[in-house]
Amino acid sequence: MSYHGSYLPNALLHIDADAFFASCEQAVNPAYRGKPVITGAERGIVAAASYEAKKLGIKRGVSLRDVRKICPDAIILPSNYETYSLFSKRMFDIIRRTTSAVEEYSIDEAFADITGLRRPMKMSYSDIAKHIQTNIHNDLGITVSVGLASTKVLGKVAANWNKPNGFAAITSQNKEQYLAKLDVEEIWGIGRQTAKHLYRLGITTALQFAQRPENWVKNNFTKPHQEIWQELNGHSVYKIETAEKESYASISKTRTFTPSSANAEFVFAQLAKNVENAFIKVRRHQLVAKKIIVYLKTQQYRYLGLEAKLNRPTAFTHEILPLVRQLFKQLFVTNTQYRATGAVLCGLQTDESIQMSLFENPLELDKLKKVYSSIDKLSNKYGKHTIFLGSSMPAHTVSQHQNFRGSVPIAKQLRSKALNQRKFMNLPVLLGSVK
DNA sequence: TCTGGGGTCCTAGGACCC
DNA sequence: TCTGGGGTCCTAGGACCC
């Protein structure tokens, strides 16, 4: 299939690794190749399944008990994020050998702009795409699927078309064939809710949506879906974001513990650990937080949360621990089983923006910075939580064996629904104080 | 679909100001 | 004290993504 750029103003690639975690494991350990490999042992459900496993019907989210039933020989591994991150970095570097306009969209996905490279490379856009695909396979031993199109949304469609190791090019000429076979819910950026809305309007395929007049789209949808409509029609709205992400809107840490607990001290320790971990990340990025949200998740999957504004932005855990305890006391109900805790730090700004004048004693601030920076250094060197606050002690003693790779005592029963569904129902807002 | 963990963006509506 | 109109900023909450 050849791709004629003359039809289109730009040539974008979407590069999507196939069964990424499982593929990395197979690349690292040749004995796993050709075999059903599952990652997610630490959670008790499938995080990623190799294509050999997928053929047997093993999908993301399936419990490991079911996996063993379906396939007793399946190789079940704990997720090893350090390894996956290395593969990820190398994959992006390989793509950058062809073009510097690369967006690291997620650990296993990239967008790349190859507009204008046909002449210098003496290759068609399709061949450039396949060239990158081959380089990744040769160098890393994993396969990726590649989509070529004039917009990111169409690129996604193309990359997903022939997985694994697939390639598809969507042009203005062949676009309709692809979109006619695509359910609106499979479009990137259209989820369950919007799909329902579209069905009610009598739209089921991406093509039907793309073919509605612009006015109709403007009357029935807000900006995000108007943009998707443009992209489906080949008008590029979403740009390739090359810049490395250096700032965050929020930083959160949450952890499920098994078994659940009704012990106030234990649950609080878990929460304190979340707060510590979130602040470690905040400090690593030289940020300070202005607001904190803490929440508890009950055994019934109800979220109860409270937020507090901080009088002064901070990056120091100990300053707000009394506040966290206060919030916790308001949230915690005795005789209730909790399965997880979490902390979100938001209102993030760079730590240079802290106004010294707000600090009673600038020398103290300096000292604190030094203390925390040595804590962070030690943690980096000897592992997280070499040093930790006394209040999170119970969390650390428990987590010792839970974190031990390959010896998870109890399979956690988890599923992907997650925090977007969190409801901090009608809770009073407590204004915090940093003292 | 029986339930991780970490994020983002958008919008409506209220607060506040002139 | 009432009234109108307009602007900006902030926040809560929804929806979506990997």
mmCIF file of C-alpha atoms in Angstrom, chain A residues 155 158 240 245 254 274 352 362 387 423:
data_model
loop_
_atom_site.group_PDB
_atom_site.id
_atom_site.type_symbol
_atom_site.label_atom_id
_atom_site.label_comp_id
_atom_site.label_asym_id
_atom_site.label_seq_id
_atom_site.Cartn_x
_atom_site.Cartn_y
_atom_site.Cartn_z
ATOM 1 C CA GLY A 155 -3.251 7.243 13.263
ATOM 2 C CA ALA A 158 -4.621 2.641 11.732
ATOM 3 C CA ILE A 240 2.533 16.212 18.379
ATOM 4 C CA LYS A 245 6.781 16.866 30.389
ATOM 5 C CA THR A 254 -2.622 5.220 46.393
ATOM 6 C CA ASN A 274 0.813 7.596 50.511
ATOM 7 C CA GLU A 352 11.255 28.743 43.860
ATOM 8 C CA PRO A 362 14.039 31.588 56.317
ATOM 9 C CA ILE A 387 14.093 6.596 56.348
ATOM 10 C CA LYS A 423 -16.865 10.234 44.533
#
